[in-house]
PDB file of C-alpha atoms in Angstrom:
ATOM      1  CA  UNK A  19     151.372  27.237 148.144  1.00  0.00           C
ATOM      2  CA  UNK A  20     148.706  29.995 147.736  1.00  0.00           C
ATOM      3  CA  UNK A  21     147.419  29.818 151.041  1.00  0.00           C
ATOM      4  CA  UNK A  22     150.802  30.833 152.561  1.00  0.00           C
ATOM      5  CA  UNK A  23     150.869  33.862 149.691  1.00  0.00           C
ATOM      6  CA  UNK A  24     147.489  34.917 150.048  1.00  0.00           C
ATOM      7  CA  UNK A  25     148.534  35.087 154.044  1.00  0.00           C
ATOM      8  CA  UNK A  26     151.852  36.179 154.023  1.00  0.00           C
ATOM      9  CA  UNK A  27     152.487  38.712 156.405  1.00  0.00           C
ATOM     10  CA  UNK A  28     149.956  36.078 159.475  1.00  0.00           C
ATOM     11  CA  UNK A  29     152.735  33.486 157.901  1.00  0.00           C
ATOM     12  CA  UNK A  30     155.666  35.239 158.411  1.00  0.00           C
ATOM     13  CA  UNK A  31     154.070  36.674 162.049  1.00  0.00           C
ATOM     14  CA  UNK A  32     153.717  32.560 162.925  1.00  0.00           C
ATOM     15  CA  UNK A  33     157.081  32.017 162.387  1.00  0.00           C
ATOM     16  CA  UNK A  34     158.386  34.456 164.275  1.00  0.00           C
ATOM     17  CA  UNK A  35     156.032  34.079 167.161  1.00  0.00           C
ATOM     18  CA  UNK A  36     157.322  30.268 167.271  1.00  0.00           C
ATOM     19  CA  UNK A  37     161.075  31.294 166.521  1.00  0.00           C
ATOM     20  CA  UNK A  38     161.378  33.311 169.871  1.00  0.00           C
ATOM     21  CA  UNK A  39     158.654  31.197 171.806  1.00  0.00           C
ATOM     22  CA  UNK A  40     161.360  28.365 171.334  1.00  0.00           C
ATOM     23  CA  UNK A  41     164.495  30.317 171.898  1.00  0.00           C
ATOM     24  CA  UNK A  42     162.202  31.009 175.169  1.00  0.00           C
ATOM     25  CA  UNK A  43     160.871  27.810 176.087  1.00  0.00           C
ATOM     26  CA  UNK A  44     164.342  25.734 175.520  1.00  0.00           C
ATOM     27  CA  UNK A  45     166.231  27.253 178.217  1.00  0.00           C
ATOM     28  CA  UNK A  46     163.861  26.735 180.870  1.00  0.00           C
ATOM     29  CA  UNK A  47     163.326  23.183 179.948  1.00  0.00           C
ATOM     30  CA  UNK A  48     166.491  22.514 180.536  1.00  0.00           C
ATOM     31  CA  UNK A  49     167.120  24.280 183.380  1.00  0.00           C
ATOM     32  CA  UNK A  50     164.080  22.163 184.736  1.00  0.00           C
ATOM     33  CA  UNK A  51     165.970  19.311 183.605  1.00  0.00           C
ATOM     34  CA  UNK A  52     169.915  20.254 184.277  1.00  0.00           C
ATOM     35  CA  UNK A  53     169.750  23.027 186.801  1.00  0.00           C
ATOM     36  CA  UNK A  54     173.538  22.612 187.889  1.00  0.00           C
ATOM     37  CA  UNK A  55     173.949  23.855 183.786  1.00  0.00           C
ATOM     38  CA  UNK A  56     172.123  26.835 184.217  1.00  0.00           C
ATOM     39  CA  UNK A  57     172.630  28.042 187.502  1.00  0.00           C
ATOM     40  CA  UNK A  58     175.887  29.426 186.669  1.00  0.00           C
ATOM     41  CA  UNK A  59     174.140  32.156 184.740  1.00  0.00           C
ATOM     42  CA  UNK A  60     172.404  33.731 187.688  1.00  0.00           C
ATOM     43  CA  UNK A  61     174.210  36.604 188.776  1.00  0.00           C
ATOM     44  CA  UNK A  62     175.380  36.755 191.816  1.00  0.00           C
ATOM     45  CA  UNK A  63     173.452  39.107 193.983  1.00  0.00           C
ATOM     46  CA  UNK A  64     170.423  36.788 192.745  1.00  0.00           C
ATOM     47  CA  UNK A  65     172.180  33.473 194.391  1.00  0.00           C
ATOM     48  CA  UNK A  66     173.018  35.621 197.487  1.00  0.00           C
ATOM     49  CA  UNK A  67     169.169  35.896 197.991  1.00  0.00           C
ATOM     50  CA  UNK A  68     167.565  33.720 200.488  1.00  0.00           C
ATOM     51  CA  UNK A  69     166.007  31.436 198.641  1.00  0.00           C
ATOM     52  CA  UNK A  70     167.581  28.490 196.821  1.00  0.00           C
ATOM     53  CA  UNK A  71     169.150  28.895 193.391  1.00  0.00           C
ATOM     54  CA  UNK A  72     167.068  26.051 191.933  1.00  0.00           C
ATOM     55  CA  UNK A  73     164.301  27.161 192.919  1.00  0.00           C
ATOM     56  CA  UNK A  74     164.634  30.746 191.550  1.00  0.00           C
ATOM     57  CA  UNK A  75     166.058  28.972 188.491  1.00  0.00           C
ATOM     58  CA  UNK A  76     162.409  27.451 188.106  1.00  0.00           C
ATOM     59  CA  UNK A  77     161.020  30.147 188.696  1.00  0.00           C
ATOM     60  CA  UNK A  78     162.086  32.177 186.087  1.00  0.00           C
ATOM     61  CA  UNK A  79     161.842  29.386 184.160  1.00  0.00           C
ATOM     62  CA  UNK A  80     158.266  29.280 184.227  1.00  0.00           C
ATOM     63  CA  UNK A  81     158.128  33.128 183.719  1.00  0.00           C
ATOM     64  CA  UNK A  82     160.088  32.218 180.472  1.00  0.00           C
ATOM     65  CA  UNK A  83     156.962  29.145 179.227  1.00  0.00           C
ATOM     66  CA  UNK A  84     154.333  31.823 180.240  1.00  0.00           C
ATOM     67  CA  UNK A  85     156.043  34.432 177.604  1.00  0.00           C
ATOM     68  CA  UNK A  86     156.505  32.105 175.402  1.00  0.00           C
ATOM     69  CA  UNK A  87     152.532  30.180 175.743  1.00  0.00           C
ATOM     70  CA  UNK A  88     151.348  33.574 175.113  1.00  0.00           C
ATOM     71  CA  UNK A  89     153.213  34.860 172.526  1.00  0.00           C
ATOM     72  CA  UNK A  90     152.835  31.227 170.628  1.00  0.00           C
ATOM     73  CA  UNK A  91     148.907  31.816 171.381  1.00  0.00           C
ATOM     74  CA  UNK A  92     149.446  34.743 169.744  1.00  0.00           C
ATOM     75  CA  UNK A  93     146.438  37.056 171.027  1.00  0.00           C
ATOM     76  CA  UNK A  94     147.511  40.606 172.381  1.00  0.00           C
ATOM     77  CA  UNK A  95     150.900  39.496 172.514  1.00  0.00           C
ATOM     78  CA  UNK A  96     152.388  43.511 172.977  1.00  0.00           C
ATOM     79  CA  UNK A  97     152.722  42.778 176.584  1.00  0.00           C
ATOM     80  CA  UNK A  98     154.453  39.442 176.210  1.00  0.00           C
ATOM     81  CA  UNK A  99     157.176  40.567 173.665  1.00  0.00           C
ATOM     82  CA  UNK A 100     157.666  43.907 175.367  1.00  0.00           C
ATOM     83  CA  UNK A 101     158.559  41.729 178.343  1.00  0.00           C
ATOM     84  CA  UNK A 102     160.465  39.459 176.283  1.00  0.00           C
ATOM     85  CA  UNK A 103     162.335  41.781 174.765  1.00  0.00           C
ATOM     86  CA  UNK A 104     163.028  43.061 178.742  1.00  0.00           C
ATOM     87  CA  UNK A 105     164.323  39.776 179.378  1.00  0.00           C
ATOM     88  CA  UNK A 106     166.843  39.190 176.862  1.00  0.00           C
ATOM     89  CA  UNK A 107     168.540  42.640 177.007  1.00  0.00           C
ATOM     90  CA  UNK A 108     169.151  42.157 181.055  1.00  0.00           C
ATOM     91  CA  UNK A 109     170.340  38.477 180.394  1.00  0.00           C
ATOM     92  CA  UNK A 110     172.294  40.013 177.466  1.00  0.00           C
ATOM     93  CA  UNK A 111     173.533  42.731 179.834  1.00  0.00           C
ATOM     94  CA  UNK A 112     173.926  40.679 182.875  1.00  0.00           C
ATOM     95  CA  UNK A 113     175.798  38.211 181.554  1.00  0.00           C
ATOM     96  CA  UNK A 114     177.925  40.306 179.175  1.00  0.00           C
ATOM     97  CA  UNK A 115     181.106  37.781 180.147  1.00  0.00           C
ATOM     98  CA  UNK A 116     179.324  34.982 178.606  1.00  0.00           C
ATOM     99  CA  UNK A 117     179.608  36.823 174.795  1.00  0.00           C
ATOM    100  CA  UNK A 118     180.784  33.858 172.913  1.00  0.00           C
ATOM    101  CA  UNK A 119     177.560  31.916 174.029  1.00  0.00           C
ATOM    102  CA  UNK A 120     174.851  34.741 173.806  1.00  0.00           C
ATOM    103  CA  UNK A 121     175.870  36.918 170.528  1.00  0.00           C
ATOM    104  CA  UNK A 122     172.761  34.995 169.384  1.00  0.00           C
ATOM    105  CA  UNK A 123     170.485  36.730 171.580  1.00  0.00           C
ATOM    106  CA  UNK A 124     170.654  39.554 170.074  1.00  0.00           C
ATOM    107  CA  UNK A 125     169.300  38.385 166.871  1.00  0.00           C
ATOM    108  CA  UNK A 126     166.477  37.170 168.687  1.00  0.00           C
ATOM    109  CA  UNK A 127     166.284  40.437 170.135  1.00  0.00           C
ATOM    110  CA  UNK A 128     164.926  41.550 166.936  1.00  0.00           C
ATOM    111  CA  UNK A 129     161.764  39.250 166.964  1.00  0.00           C
ATOM    112  CA  UNK A 130     160.090  40.009 170.295  1.00  0.00           C
ATOM    113  CA  UNK A 131     160.887  44.002 169.042  1.00  0.00           C
ATOM    114  CA  UNK A 132     159.413  43.501 165.775  1.00  0.00           C
ATOM    115  CA  UNK A 133     156.608  41.520 166.738  1.00  0.00           C
ATOM    116  CA  UNK A 134     155.792  44.352 169.488  1.00  0.00           C
ATOM    117  CA  UNK A 135     156.149  46.916 166.889  1.00  0.00           C
ATOM    118  CA  UNK A 136     153.682  45.016 164.703  1.00  0.00           C
ATOM    119  CA  UNK A 137     151.012  44.403 167.343  1.00  0.00           C
ATOM    120  CA  UNK A 138     151.328  47.786 169.056  1.00  0.00           C
ATOM    121  CA  UNK A 139     148.748  49.448 166.453  1.00  0.00           C
ATOM    122  CA  UNK A 140     145.960  46.732 167.400  1.00  0.00           C
ATOM    123  CA  UNK A 141     146.749  47.312 170.570  1.00  0.00           C
ATOM    124  CA  UNK A 142     146.208  50.934 170.525  1.00  0.00           C
ATOM    125  CA  UNK A 143     142.584  50.637 168.494  1.00  0.00           C
ATOM    126  CA  UNK A 144     141.411  48.083 171.679  1.00  0.00           C
ATOM    127  CA  UNK A 145     142.735  50.405 174.076  1.00  0.00           C
ATOM    128  CA  UNK A 146     140.950  53.562 172.014  1.00  0.00           C
ATOM    129  CA  UNK A 147     138.139  51.444 171.578  1.00  0.00           C
ATOM    130  CA  UNK A 148     138.184  50.635 175.733  1.00  0.00           C
ATOM    131  CA  UNK A 149     138.685  54.029 176.836  1.00  0.00           C
ATOM    132  CA  UNK A 150     135.826  55.168 174.913  1.00  0.00           C
ATOM    133  CA  UNK A 151     133.247  53.028 176.905  1.00  0.00           C
ATOM    134  CA  UNK A 152     134.409  54.031 179.135  1.00  0.00           C
ATOM    135  CA  UNK A 153     134.205  57.472 178.501  1.00  0.00           C
ATOM    136  CA  UNK A 154     130.222  57.000 177.209  1.00  0.00           C
ATOM    137  CA  UNK A 155     129.964  54.640 180.488  1.00  0.00           C
ATOM    138  CA  UNK A 156     130.571  57.513 183.052  1.00  0.00           C
ATOM    139  CA  UNK A 157     129.168  59.950 181.075  1.00  0.00           C
ATOM    140  CA  UNK A 158     126.149  57.266 181.037  1.00  0.00           C
ATOM    141  CA  UNK A 159     126.060  56.814 184.529  1.00  0.00           C
ATOM    142  CA  UNK A 160     126.942  60.722 185.424  1.00  0.00           C
ATOM    143  CA  UNK A 161     123.493  61.821 183.215  1.00  0.00           C
ATOM    144  CA  UNK A 162     121.598  59.136 185.032  1.00  0.00           C
ATOM    145  CA  UNK A 163     122.589  60.846 188.468  1.00  0.00           C
ATOM    146  CA  UNK A 164     122.665  64.493 188.587  1.00  0.00           C
TER     147      UNK A 164
END
């Protein structure tokens, strides 16, 4: 128990990452095994594309799995959390008529938002470090050539 109290923030983040990853992996796997049950959630304008509905569904599922695994790994999760947030907002708005099924997605939507906010400061520090390294590199190369 002491471990969990000592690393409380990391444990909470891990639970949030597992929750959002499960919410993305489950439908992708289910759509792979039972595509006809899930293809109806694709908007009509997407189903009108000259690509098979099942292929589109599987491509979407693959992208969901990539996002989920990236978030589960826990390294530099700002980008996949923004993607997850975008996916959930689009899923909710495009499939508004299925609100009796999607109302839980509002709660799930909060998780990647919280994770993105939490990881933003770390990403901001990394971006700043890279920018400083690039500036130093440019100044060094520029000074040698002039």
